[in-house]
GROMACS .gro file of N, CA and C in nm:
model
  108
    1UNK      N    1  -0.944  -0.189  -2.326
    1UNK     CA    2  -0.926  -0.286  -2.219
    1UNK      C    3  -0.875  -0.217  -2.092
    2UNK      N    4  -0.915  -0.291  -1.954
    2UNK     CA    5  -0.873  -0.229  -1.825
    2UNK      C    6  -0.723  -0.238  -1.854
    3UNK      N    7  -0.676  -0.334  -1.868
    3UNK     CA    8  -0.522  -0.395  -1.839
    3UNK      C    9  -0.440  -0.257  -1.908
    4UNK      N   10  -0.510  -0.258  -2.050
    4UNK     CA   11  -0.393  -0.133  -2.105
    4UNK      C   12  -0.417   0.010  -2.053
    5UNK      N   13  -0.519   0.055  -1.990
    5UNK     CA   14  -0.517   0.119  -1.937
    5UNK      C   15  -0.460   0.171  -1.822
    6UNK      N   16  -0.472   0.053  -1.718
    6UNK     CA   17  -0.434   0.081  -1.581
    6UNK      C   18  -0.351  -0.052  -1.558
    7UNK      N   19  -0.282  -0.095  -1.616
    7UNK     CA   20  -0.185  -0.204  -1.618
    7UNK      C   21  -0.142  -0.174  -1.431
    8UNK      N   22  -0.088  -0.100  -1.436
    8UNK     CA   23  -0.031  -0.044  -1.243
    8UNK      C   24  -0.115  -0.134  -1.170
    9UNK      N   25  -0.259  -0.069  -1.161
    9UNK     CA   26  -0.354  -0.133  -1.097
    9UNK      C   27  -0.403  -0.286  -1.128
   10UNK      N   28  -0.398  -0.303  -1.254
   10UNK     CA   29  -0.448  -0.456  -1.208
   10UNK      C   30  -0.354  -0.550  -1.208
   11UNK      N   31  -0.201  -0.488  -1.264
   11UNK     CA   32  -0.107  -0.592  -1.170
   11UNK      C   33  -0.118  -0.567  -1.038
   12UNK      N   34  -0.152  -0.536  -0.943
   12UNK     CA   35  -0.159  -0.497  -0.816
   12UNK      C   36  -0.267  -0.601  -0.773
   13UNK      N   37  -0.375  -0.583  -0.812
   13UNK     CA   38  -0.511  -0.665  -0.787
   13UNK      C   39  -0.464  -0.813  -0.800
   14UNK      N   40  -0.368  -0.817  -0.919
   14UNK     CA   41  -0.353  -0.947  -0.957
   14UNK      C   42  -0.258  -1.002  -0.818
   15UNK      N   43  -0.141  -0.947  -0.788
   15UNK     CA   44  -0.074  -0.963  -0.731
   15UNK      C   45  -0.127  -0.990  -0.566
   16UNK      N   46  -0.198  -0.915  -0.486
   16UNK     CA   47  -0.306  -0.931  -0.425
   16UNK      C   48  -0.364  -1.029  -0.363
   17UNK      N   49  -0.394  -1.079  -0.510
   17UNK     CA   50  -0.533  -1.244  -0.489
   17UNK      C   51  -0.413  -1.332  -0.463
   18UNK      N   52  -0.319  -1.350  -0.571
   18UNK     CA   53  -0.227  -1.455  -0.614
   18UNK      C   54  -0.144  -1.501  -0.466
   19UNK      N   55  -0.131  -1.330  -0.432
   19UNK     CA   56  -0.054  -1.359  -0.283
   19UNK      C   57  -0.143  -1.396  -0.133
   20UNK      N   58  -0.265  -1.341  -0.186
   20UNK     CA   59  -0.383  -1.439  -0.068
   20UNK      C   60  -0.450  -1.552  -0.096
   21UNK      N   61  -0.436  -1.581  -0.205
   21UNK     CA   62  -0.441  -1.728  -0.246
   21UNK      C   63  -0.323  -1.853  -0.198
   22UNK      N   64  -0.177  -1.785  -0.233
   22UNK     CA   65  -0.057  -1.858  -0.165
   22UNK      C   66  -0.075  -1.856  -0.024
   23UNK      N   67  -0.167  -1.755   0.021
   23UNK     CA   68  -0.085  -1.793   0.214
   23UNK      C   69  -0.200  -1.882   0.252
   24UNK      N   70  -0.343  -1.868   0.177
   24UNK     CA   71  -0.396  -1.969   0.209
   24UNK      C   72  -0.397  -2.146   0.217
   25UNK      N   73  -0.329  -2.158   0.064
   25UNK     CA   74  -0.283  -2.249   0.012
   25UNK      C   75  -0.162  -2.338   0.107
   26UNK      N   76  -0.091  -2.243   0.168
   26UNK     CA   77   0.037  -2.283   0.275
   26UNK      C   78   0.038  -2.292   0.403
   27UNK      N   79  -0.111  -2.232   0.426
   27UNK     CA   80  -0.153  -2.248   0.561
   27UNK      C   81  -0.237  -2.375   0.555
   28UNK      N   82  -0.298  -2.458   0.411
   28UNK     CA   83  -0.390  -2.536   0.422
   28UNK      C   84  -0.297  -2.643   0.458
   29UNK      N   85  -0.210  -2.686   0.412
   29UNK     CA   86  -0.116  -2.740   0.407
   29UNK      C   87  -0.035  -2.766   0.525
   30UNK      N   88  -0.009  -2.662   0.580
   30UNK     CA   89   0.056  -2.682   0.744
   30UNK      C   90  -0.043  -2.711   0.826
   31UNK      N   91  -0.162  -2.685   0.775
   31UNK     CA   92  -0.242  -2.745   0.875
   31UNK      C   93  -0.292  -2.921   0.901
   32UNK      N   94  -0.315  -2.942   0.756
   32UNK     CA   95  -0.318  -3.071   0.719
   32UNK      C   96  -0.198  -3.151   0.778
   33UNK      N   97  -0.074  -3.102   0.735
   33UNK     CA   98   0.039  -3.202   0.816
   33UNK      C   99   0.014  -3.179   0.942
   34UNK      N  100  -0.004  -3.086   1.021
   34UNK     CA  101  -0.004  -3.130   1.137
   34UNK      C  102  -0.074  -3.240   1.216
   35UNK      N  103  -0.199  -3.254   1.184
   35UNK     CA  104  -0.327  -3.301   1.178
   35UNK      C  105  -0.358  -3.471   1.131
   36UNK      N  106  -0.233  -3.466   1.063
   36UNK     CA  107  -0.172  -3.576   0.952
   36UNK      C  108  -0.294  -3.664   0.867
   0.00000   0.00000   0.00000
């Protein structure tokens, strides 16, 4: 498996999405309230 291999790296990848997924997610959101 990738994971046991390069665990480093695809927590990284993981970390990554998860965290460009949240700013999207918080920007959808501030946008919507504003907008109401």
């Amino acid at each position: 498996m990738p994971y046991s291999i390069s665990p480093d790296i695809c927590q990284q990848g993981f970390a990554m999405i998860c965290c460009f997924f949240t700013i999207i997610a918080v920007f959808a959101s501030y946008v919507l309230t504003l907008r109401g």
